[in-house]
Coordinates of C-alpha atoms in Angstrom, one line a residue:
Chain A
M36 CA 44.8 11.3 -72.4
A37 CA 45.5 7.9 -74.1
L38 CA 48.7 7.7 -76.2
F39 CA 47.1 8.0 -79.5
D40 CA 44.5 10.7 -78.7
K41 CA 46.2 13.5 -80.1
F42 CA 46.1 12.2 -83.3
S43 CA 42.3 12.2 -83.4
R44 CA 42.2 15.4 -84.5
L45 CA 44.5 14.9 -87.4
A46 CA 42.4 11.9 -88.3
A47 CA 39.5 14.1 -88.5
A48 CA 41.2 16.4 -90.7
R49 CA 42.2 13.7 -93.2
R50 CA 38.9 11.9 -93.0
D51 CA 37.3 15.6 -94.2
L52 CA 39.9 15.6 -97.2
A53 CA 39.1 12.1 -98.1
G54 CA 35.1 13.3 -98.3
Y55 CA 36.3 16.1 -101.1
G56 CA 37.6 12.6 -102.8
V57 CA 41.4 13.4 -103.4
N58 CA 44.1 13.6 -101.2
P59 CA 46.6 16.7 -102.1
F60 CA 49.3 15.6 -99.2
G61 CA 49.8 12.2 -100.8
V62 CA 50.2 12.4 -104.6
E63 CA 51.6 9.5 -106.0
V64 CA 53.8 10.6 -109.2
E65 CA 54.1 7.9 -111.1
R66 CA 57.0 8.7 -113.5
V67 CA 58.7 11.3 -113.9
L68 CA 59.5 12.7 -117.7
S69 CA 61.2 15.7 -117.1
A70 CA 62.3 19.2 -115.2
T71 CA 58.6 19.6 -116.3
E72 CA 56.3 16.8 -116.4
G73 CA 55.5 13.6 -114.8
E74 CA 52.6 10.9 -115.0
I75 CA 49.9 11.6 -112.2
A76 CA 47.3 9.1 -112.3
G77 CA 48.4 7.6 -115.3
R78 CA 48.1 11.4 -116.9
R79 CA 50.8 13.4 -118.3
T80 CA 50.9 16.3 -116.1
I81 CA 52.9 19.6 -115.9
L82 CA 54.4 20.1 -112.8
A83 CA 54.2 23.4 -111.5
G84 CA 54.9 22.8 -107.6
T85 CA 58.5 21.5 -107.5
N86 CA 60.8 24.8 -106.5
N87 CA 62.8 23.2 -109.5
Y88 CA 63.8 27.1 -110.3
L89 CA 66.7 26.5 -113.0
G90 CA 65.2 23.1 -113.9
L91 CA 68.9 21.4 -113.3
S92 CA 67.4 18.3 -111.3
F93 CA 67.8 17.0 -115.2
D94 CA 70.0 18.7 -116.0
P95 CA 72.8 16.1 -118.4
E96 CA 75.7 17.6 -116.9
C97 CA 74.4 17.3 -113.3
I98 CA 73.3 13.7 -113.9
A99 CA 76.9 12.6 -115.7
A100 CA 78.6 14.3 -112.2
A101 CA 76.3 12.5 -110.3
R102 CA 75.9 8.9 -112.2
A103 CA 80.2 9.3 -112.0
A104 CA 80.9 9.4 -108.2
L105 CA 78.2 6.9 -107.8
L106 CA 79.9 4.3 -109.9
A107 CA 83.3 5.7 -107.7
E108 CA 82.0 6.0 -104.4
G109 CA 78.9 3.4 -103.7
T110 CA 75.5 4.2 -102.9
G111 CA 75.9 6.1 -100.0
T112 CA 78.5 7.6 -97.2
T113 CA 76.4 5.5 -94.5
G114 CA 77.2 7.4 -91.4
S115 CA 77.9 10.9 -90.2
R116 CA 81.1 12.5 -91.5
M117 CA 82.6 12.8 -87.5
A118 CA 82.2 9.4 -87.2
N119 CA 83.0 7.7 -91.1
G120 CA 85.1 10.4 -92.5
T121 CA 84.6 13.3 -94.6
F122 CA 84.8 12.6 -98.7
T123 CA 87.4 14.9 -100.7
G124 CA 83.6 15.9 -102.2
H125 CA 82.0 17.3 -98.9
L126 CA 85.1 19.6 -98.6
A127 CA 84.7 20.6 -102.0
L128 CA 81.6 21.4 -102.2
E129 CA 82.2 23.6 -98.6
R130 CA 85.1 25.5 -100.6
E131 CA 83.0 25.7 -103.2
L132 CA 79.8 27.5 -101.6
A133 CA 81.9 29.6 -99.5
E134 CA 83.5 31.0 -102.5
F135 CA 80.5 31.8 -104.2
Y136 CA 79.4 33.7 -101.4
G137 CA 82.8 35.5 -101.1
R138 CA 82.6 34.1 -97.3
R139 CA 85.1 32.5 -95.3
A140 CA 83.9 28.9 -95.1
A141 CA 80.5 26.7 -95.6
I142 CA 79.1 23.5 -93.4
V143 CA 77.6 21.1 -95.3
F144 CA 73.7 19.8 -93.9
S145 CA 71.9 16.5 -95.2
T146 CA 69.2 18.7 -95.9
G147 CA 68.3 22.2 -96.0
Y148 CA 65.7 21.4 -92.7
L149 CA 68.5 20.0 -91.2
A150 CA 70.9 23.3 -91.5
N151 CA 68.2 25.3 -90.0
L152 CA 68.6 23.2 -87.5
G153 CA 72.1 22.3 -87.2
I154 CA 72.9 25.9 -86.8
L155 CA 70.1 27.8 -85.0
S156 CA 69.9 24.8 -82.4
S157 CA 73.7 25.8 -81.9
L158 CA 74.1 29.0 -82.5
V159 CA 72.2 30.3 -79.4
A160 CA 71.3 28.6 -76.3
P161 CA 68.8 28.9 -73.1
G162 CA 69.5 32.7 -72.3
D163 CA 69.9 33.7 -75.6
V164 CA 67.4 35.4 -78.0
L165 CA 66.7 34.5 -80.8
L166 CA 64.0 37.1 -83.1
V167 CA 62.2 35.3 -86.0
D168 CA 60.3 36.7 -88.6
A169 CA 56.4 35.3 -88.1
D170 CA 55.9 33.5 -91.9
C171 CA 59.4 31.6 -91.1
H172 CA 59.6 28.2 -92.1
A173 CA 59.0 25.5 -89.5
S174 CA 62.8 24.4 -89.6
I175 CA 63.7 27.8 -88.1
Y176 CA 61.1 27.7 -85.3
D177 CA 62.3 24.0 -84.8
G178 CA 65.9 25.0 -84.8
G179 CA 64.5 27.3 -82.0
R180 CA 63.1 25.5 -80.2
M181 CA 65.8 22.7 -80.4
S182 CA 68.4 25.4 -78.6
G183 CA 66.4 26.5 -76.0
A184 CA 66.9 29.9 -76.1
E185 CA 63.6 32.3 -76.2
V186 CA 61.9 32.6 -79.5
I187 CA 60.1 36.0 -79.9
R188 CA 58.4 36.4 -83.1
F189 CA 58.3 39.5 -85.1
R190 CA 55.5 40.4 -87.5
H191 CA 56.2 39.6 -91.0
N192 CA 58.3 42.0 -92.9
H193 CA 58.2 44.5 -90.2
P194 CA 61.5 46.2 -89.3
E195 CA 59.7 48.5 -87.2
D196 CA 58.3 45.6 -84.8
L197 CA 61.4 44.1 -85.2
R198 CA 63.3 47.6 -83.9
K199 CA 60.8 47.9 -81.0
R200 CA 61.4 44.1 -80.3
L201 CA 64.8 44.5 -80.0
L202 CA 65.1 48.3 -78.1
R203 CA 62.3 46.3 -75.3
L204 CA 65.4 43.6 -75.2
G205 CA 67.9 46.3 -73.6
E206 CA 71.5 45.0 -73.0
R207 CA 70.2 41.6 -74.1
A208 CA 69.9 43.3 -78.0
A209 CA 73.4 43.1 -78.9
D210 CA 73.7 39.3 -79.2
A211 CA 70.5 38.5 -80.0
V212 CA 70.0 36.4 -83.3
I213 CA 67.3 37.7 -85.7
V214 CA 66.0 35.0 -88.3
V215 CA 64.7 36.0 -91.5
E216 CA 63.9 34.2 -95.0
G217 CA 65.1 36.0 -98.5
L218 CA 62.4 34.8 -100.6
Y219 CA 59.1 33.5 -98.4
S220 CA 58.1 30.1 -100.1
M221 CA 54.0 30.4 -99.4
L222 CA 53.2 34.3 -101.0
G223 CA 56.6 34.4 -103.0
D224 CA 57.2 37.7 -101.2
R225 CA 61.1 39.1 -100.7
A226 CA 62.0 40.4 -96.9
P227 CA 63.0 44.4 -96.9
L228 CA 66.6 43.5 -96.3
A229 CA 68.0 46.5 -96.5
A230 CA 65.8 48.2 -93.7
L231 CA 65.6 45.1 -91.7
A232 CA 70.0 45.6 -91.9
E233 CA 69.5 49.0 -91.0
V234 CA 67.9 48.2 -87.7
K235 CA 70.4 45.7 -87.0
R236 CA 72.9 48.3 -87.2
E237 CA 71.5 50.3 -85.4
C238 CA 70.1 48.2 -82.4
G239 CA 72.7 45.5 -83.1
G240 CA 72.6 41.3 -82.9
Y241 CA 73.2 39.4 -84.8
L242 CA 71.1 38.8 -88.8
V243 CA 70.9 34.7 -90.1
V244 CA 69.0 34.8 -93.5
D245 CA 67.8 31.5 -94.9
E246 CA 67.8 31.9 -99.0
A247 CA 66.2 28.7 -99.6
H248 CA 64.1 30.1 -102.2
S249 CA 66.2 32.9 -103.5
L250 CA 69.7 30.7 -104.2
G251 CA 70.1 31.2 -108.0
V252 CA 66.8 33.1 -108.2
V253 CA 67.9 36.5 -106.9
G254 CA 70.5 38.9 -107.1
E255 CA 72.7 39.5 -110.4
H256 CA 75.0 36.4 -109.2
G257 CA 71.9 34.2 -107.8
R258 CA 73.1 35.1 -104.1
G259 CA 69.6 35.8 -103.3
V260 CA 67.6 39.0 -101.6
A261 CA 70.6 39.8 -99.5
E262 CA 73.1 40.2 -102.8
E263 CA 69.8 42.1 -104.8
A264 CA 69.3 44.7 -101.8
G265 CA 72.9 44.6 -101.5
V266 CA 73.3 44.1 -97.3
E267 CA 75.4 41.5 -97.7
A268 CA 78.2 42.7 -95.5
D269 CA 74.9 42.8 -93.0
V270 CA 74.5 39.3 -92.7
D271 CA 76.4 37.3 -90.4
F272 CA 75.1 33.8 -91.8
V273 CA 73.5 32.6 -94.6
I274 CA 71.6 29.2 -94.6
G275 CA 70.2 27.5 -98.0
T276 CA 69.3 24.3 -99.3
F277 CA 70.7 22.7 -102.4
S278 CA 66.9 20.9 -103.0
K279 CA 65.5 23.9 -105.1
S280 CA 67.6 25.5 -107.5
L281 CA 70.2 23.0 -107.6
G282 CA 67.7 20.3 -108.1
A283 CA 68.9 17.4 -105.1
T284 CA 69.2 17.2 -101.5
G285 CA 70.9 19.1 -98.5
G286 CA 71.6 22.5 -97.0
F287 CA 74.8 24.5 -96.1
C288 CA 75.7 27.4 -94.0
V289 CA 78.3 30.3 -95.4
S290 CA 79.7 32.6 -92.7
D291 CA 82.8 35.0 -92.3
R292 CA 82.5 34.3 -88.5
P293 CA 86.0 31.9 -87.4
E294 CA 83.5 30.4 -85.0
L295 CA 81.7 28.5 -87.8
D296 CA 84.5 25.9 -87.5
V297 CA 83.2 25.5 -83.9
I298 CA 80.1 24.9 -84.5
R299 CA 80.0 22.7 -86.6
Y300 CA 81.5 20.4 -83.9
A301 CA 78.7 21.5 -81.4
S302 CA 76.0 20.7 -83.8
R303 CA 73.7 17.9 -83.1
P304 CA 72.1 17.9 -86.6
Y305 CA 75.3 18.1 -88.3
I306 CA 77.1 14.9 -85.8
F307 CA 74.1 12.8 -85.6
T308 CA 73.4 12.5 -89.2
A309 CA 74.5 10.5 -92.4
S310 CA 76.7 13.0 -94.6
P311 CA 75.3 13.3 -97.9
S312 CA 75.4 10.7 -100.7
P313 CA 78.3 11.2 -103.2
S314 CA 76.0 11.5 -106.2
V315 CA 74.2 14.1 -104.3
V316 CA 77.3 15.7 -103.8
A317 CA 78.4 15.6 -107.1
S318 CA 75.6 16.9 -108.9
T319 CA 75.3 19.5 -106.7
R320 CA 78.6 20.8 -107.2
A321 CA 77.9 20.4 -111.1
A322 CA 75.1 22.6 -110.3
L323 CA 76.4 25.4 -108.7
G324 CA 78.9 25.5 -111.3
I325 CA 75.7 26.2 -113.7
L326 CA 74.3 28.3 -111.4
R327 CA 77.5 30.9 -111.8
R328 CA 78.3 30.1 -115.7
R329 CA 74.6 30.3 -117.2
P330 CA 72.7 33.3 -115.6
E331 CA 70.5 33.1 -119.1
L332 CA 68.5 30.4 -116.7
R333 CA 67.5 33.0 -114.1
R334 CA 66.3 35.5 -117.0
R335 CA 64.8 32.6 -118.3
L336 CA 63.0 31.9 -114.9
W337 CA 61.8 35.5 -114.6
D338 CA 60.5 35.7 -117.7
N339 CA 58.2 32.5 -117.0
A340 CA 57.4 34.1 -113.7
G341 CA 56.3 37.3 -115.0
R342 CA 54.2 35.4 -117.2
L343 CA 52.5 33.3 -115.0
Y344 CA 52.0 36.1 -112.5
H345 CA 50.5 38.0 -115.2
G346 CA 48.3 35.9 -117.2
L347 CA 47.1 34.8 -113.9
E348 CA 46.5 38.9 -113.1
A349 CA 44.5 38.7 -116.2
L350 CA 42.5 36.5 -114.8
G351 CA 41.2 38.3 -111.9
F352 CA 43.0 36.1 -109.3
R353 CA 44.2 37.0 -106.1
L354 CA 47.7 36.4 -105.8
G355 CA 50.4 37.1 -104.0
P356 CA 52.1 40.7 -103.6
E357 CA 54.4 40.5 -105.8
P358 CA 55.6 38.6 -109.5
S359 CA 58.2 35.7 -108.4
P360 CA 59.5 32.5 -108.6
V361 CA 56.4 31.2 -106.4
V362 CA 53.1 32.3 -107.3
A363 CA 50.4 31.5 -104.8
V364 CA 46.4 32.2 -105.7
L365 CA 44.5 32.9 -102.4
L366 CA 41.1 31.6 -102.3
E367 CA 38.9 32.5 -99.6
T368 CA 37.8 28.6 -97.7
K369 CA 39.6 25.5 -97.5
A370 CA 36.7 24.0 -100.0
Q371 CA 37.1 26.1 -102.6
A372 CA 41.3 25.7 -102.8
L373 CA 41.0 21.7 -102.5
A374 CA 38.1 21.7 -105.1
F375 CA 40.5 24.0 -107.4
W376 CA 43.8 22.0 -106.6
A377 CA 41.8 18.7 -108.0
G378 CA 40.5 20.5 -111.0
L379 CA 43.8 21.7 -111.8
I380 CA 44.7 17.8 -111.0
E381 CA 42.5 16.6 -113.4
R382 CA 43.3 19.3 -116.1
G383 CA 46.9 17.9 -115.7
V384 CA 48.3 20.4 -114.0
Y385 CA 50.3 19.8 -110.6
V386 CA 50.4 22.6 -108.0
N387 CA 50.7 22.7 -104.5
L388 CA 47.6 22.6 -102.0
M389 CA 48.6 24.7 -99.0
L390 CA 46.2 24.8 -95.8
P391 CA 46.5 26.1 -92.0
P392 CA 48.0 26.6 -90.0
A393 CA 51.1 26.0 -92.9
T394 CA 50.0 29.6 -94.2
P395 CA 50.4 32.9 -93.0
N396 CA 47.1 34.7 -91.5
G397 CA 45.1 31.4 -92.0
R398 CA 44.8 31.3 -95.8
S399 CA 44.0 28.7 -98.0
L400 CA 46.0 28.9 -101.6
V401 CA 47.1 26.9 -104.8
R402 CA 50.9 27.4 -105.0
C403 CA 52.8 27.5 -108.5
S404 CA 56.1 27.6 -108.7
V405 CA 57.8 28.1 -112.1
S406 CA 61.1 27.1 -113.4
A407 CA 63.2 28.3 -116.2
A408 CA 63.0 24.7 -117.5
H409 CA 59.0 25.6 -118.6
E410 CA 58.1 26.0 -121.8
P411 CA 56.2 29.3 -122.3
S412 CA 53.3 27.1 -123.8
Q413 CA 53.4 25.2 -120.5
I414 CA 52.9 28.6 -118.6
D415 CA 50.1 29.2 -120.7
T416 CA 48.7 25.8 -119.9
L417 CA 48.7 26.4 -117.0
C418 CA 47.0 29.6 -117.1
A419 CA 44.0 28.2 -119.6
A420 CA 43.9 25.4 -116.7
F421 CA 43.0 28.2 -114.1
A422 CA 41.0 30.5 -116.3
E423 CA 38.6 27.6 -116.6
L424 CA 37.9 26.9 -112.8
R425 CA 37.8 30.5 -112.5
G426 CA 34.0 29.9 -111.4
I427 CA 35.4 28.3 -107.8
A428 CA 36.6 31.3 -106.8
A429 CA 33.5 33.2 -108.3
T430 CA 31.9 33.3 -104.9
P431 CA 30.6 36.6 -103.7
G432 CA 33.2 37.1 -100.8
Y433 CA 36.0 36.6 -103.5
R434 CA 37.6 40.0 -104.9
A435 CA 38.5 40.0 -107.9
C436 CA 41.4 41.5 -108.3
G437 CA 45.3 41.4 -108.4
A438 CA 48.1 41.3 -105.6
D439 CA 45.9 40.8 -102.5
P440 CA 45.7 44.3 -100.0
A441 CA 46.0 41.9 -97.5
V442 CA 49.7 41.1 -98.2
A443 CA 51.0 44.3 -99.4
P444 CA 54.5 44.1 -100.9
A445 CA 57.3 44.2 -98.2
K446 CA 58.4 48.3 -97.7
A447 CA 61.0 49.9 -95.5
S448 CA 58.5 52.5 -94.7
R449 CA 55.7 50.5 -93.9
G450 CA 55.7 51.8 -90.5
S451 CA 54.7 50.5 -86.8
G452 CA 51.5 49.3 -85.5
Chain B
M257 CA 54.8 45.1 -61.6
R258 CA 51.7 45.8 -63.1
D259 CA 48.4 45.1 -61.3
Y260 CA 46.9 41.8 -61.6
D261 CA 43.5 42.9 -61.8
E262 CA 44.3 45.6 -64.1
I263 CA 46.2 43.1 -66.5
L264 CA 43.2 40.8 -66.5
T265 CA 40.7 43.3 -67.3
E266 CA 43.2 44.3 -70.5
V267 CA 43.8 40.8 -71.1
Y268 CA 39.6 40.1 -71.5
Q269 CA 39.3 43.5 -74.0
G270 CA 42.4 42.3 -75.7
L271 CA 40.3 38.9 -76.7
K272 CA 37.5 40.7 -77.6
A273 CA 38.2 40.2 -81.6
F274 CA 38.7 36.4 -80.7
G275 CA 36.2 36.0 -78.6
Q276 CA 33.1 33.6 -79.5
D277 CA 29.3 34.4 -79.3
G278 CA 28.2 33.3 -75.9
V279 CA 31.6 32.1 -74.1
Q280 CA 32.0 34.1 -71.0
L281 CA 35.6 35.0 -70.5
N282 CA 36.8 34.2 -66.9
E283 CA 40.4 33.3 -65.4
D284 CA 39.8 30.0 -65.8
T285 CA 38.7 29.9 -69.8
E286 CA 40.8 27.8 -72.0
L287 CA 42.3 29.9 -75.0
V288 CA 42.5 26.9 -76.9
G289 CA 39.6 24.3 -74.9
D290 CA 37.1 26.7 -74.8
L291 CA 37.7 29.5 -76.8
G292 CA 38.5 27.4 -79.8
L293 CA 41.4 29.2 -80.6
D294 CA 43.6 27.0 -83.3
S295 CA 47.1 27.5 -83.5
V296 CA 47.4 30.5 -86.1
Q297 CA 45.0 32.5 -83.3
V298 CA 46.8 31.9 -80.9
M299 CA 49.8 33.7 -82.1
E300 CA 47.7 36.9 -83.9
M301 CA 46.3 36.7 -80.4
L302 CA 49.7 37.4 -78.6
L303 CA 50.8 39.9 -81.2
E304 CA 47.7 41.9 -79.8
V305 CA 48.7 41.5 -76.7
E306 CA 51.8 42.2 -76.5
D307 CA 51.5 45.5 -78.2
R308 CA 49.1 46.3 -75.3
F309 CA 51.0 45.8 -72.8
S310 CA 54.5 46.5 -75.0
I311 CA 56.2 43.3 -74.2
S312 CA 57.1 40.6 -76.2
I313 CA 56.2 37.0 -75.2
P314 CA 58.8 34.2 -75.7
I315 CA 56.6 31.5 -77.8
N316 CA 58.8 29.1 -75.2
I317 CA 56.1 29.9 -72.5
L318 CA 53.0 29.0 -74.6
A319 CA 52.9 25.3 -73.9
D320 CA 52.8 26.5 -69.7
V321 CA 49.7 29.1 -71.2
V322 CA 46.1 27.4 -70.7
T323 CA 43.9 29.8 -69.3
I324 CA 43.7 33.6 -69.0
R325 CA 45.0 32.9 -65.6
D326 CA 48.4 31.6 -66.9
L327 CA 48.5 34.1 -69.8
A328 CA 47.5 37.2 -67.3
L329 CA 50.2 36.0 -64.8
Q330 CA 52.7 35.7 -67.6
I331 CA 52.3 39.2 -68.7
Q332 CA 52.8 40.2 -65.0
R333 CA 56.2 38.9 -65.0
L334 CA 56.9 39.9 -68.1
T335 CA 55.7 43.6 -67.1
G336 CA 58.0 43.3 -64.3
D337 CA 61.3 43.1 -65.8

């Protein structure tokens, strides 16, 4: 096979998309007007595919903090912390994250992707076992691959399947590392963390939870699904990102394990990449403060999420299993999803088009993400745009109903098999 | 360790759900090349095979599994542990 032959399938898929007259994976946002509005193809557009859950990317306090840091410390650190030194802001952010989670320590990474890569690639090694939920993000699988450990996939949100696999490991289960997400980004469903933690207590192993989409979104204090489920003590490592609810870029890991300090020096994605810029660190610290001080943002987010979920449900769309700030509309075919997505763009609504293999079970979907910064009237505009496009979904194969029975909500008692 | 032919028979059974009409399964049948399974289907097929044999197949070994024979040999190895 010639060098570039491997791209032929991808090129064919792109040509296929071009046939629809749209390029959903190359949208240019010509102007950004606010956390919820921009301009696409010269049209004022509601942004509902940004994961900007608390709308903090335009918060005046965050912008002021970023601007002050930019003026004081410059545009970038121009290198890694190991080589160029750690800035005071990096350490302050790590302290504040550890304190927020009530943990011993934190490590900050340059992106969320690198946080998963950095922790997983160093935590496990050849000979170790990583047990990963089937629907986990690519960064988790990539971290596993980079580690050289055995990576075993278990059925999505299925504690019994995890138990079965831990039992099969025998003595090795004690040192196995289980990785799940808090809130899954494709369908907006939560992990059954109480049941998963119980399996861990019973069979052994360590538990890593990626709360990328649940930080600031779920839990009384916004610490995520583990807080909500009351099982934070069972979680050995929490991983998260700054690029969703905190409105910036970056990632982190917090833990009570004293080894976390050493992991820092073993983690290639930490060592060999430039550290976060001062302005990013400053806005993230401001955003974390706001997340803690203003729980009303979380309430507004969930009000908006409920408004969209129930609005679309009433229109007869098939949705993810439970209301959440990620609202996925499931469609039968790729062509339907594409037509739907393009129709929304024409109506001034930007959401995400999600196609296999990035989606669970090969589904095609359009995914909305809701923000606390959305006005209820914007949510209503979204619903109205979806309503106009109902015809696209109304094919014989499309079952008009709310939650898709095939993606039933995670339940501890789902049983085996 | 389980008998290879026995494993092969069960693999054929397990692959029925993913089979393409008109493709006759044999040891040299390629999962992707001949059966046309995409990455998502390969993962689904693995879950099915894992249940059938009560094993966990590390996804690391997938790079070395091209044909049904490769898969059967890996299963034989894993059931022998």
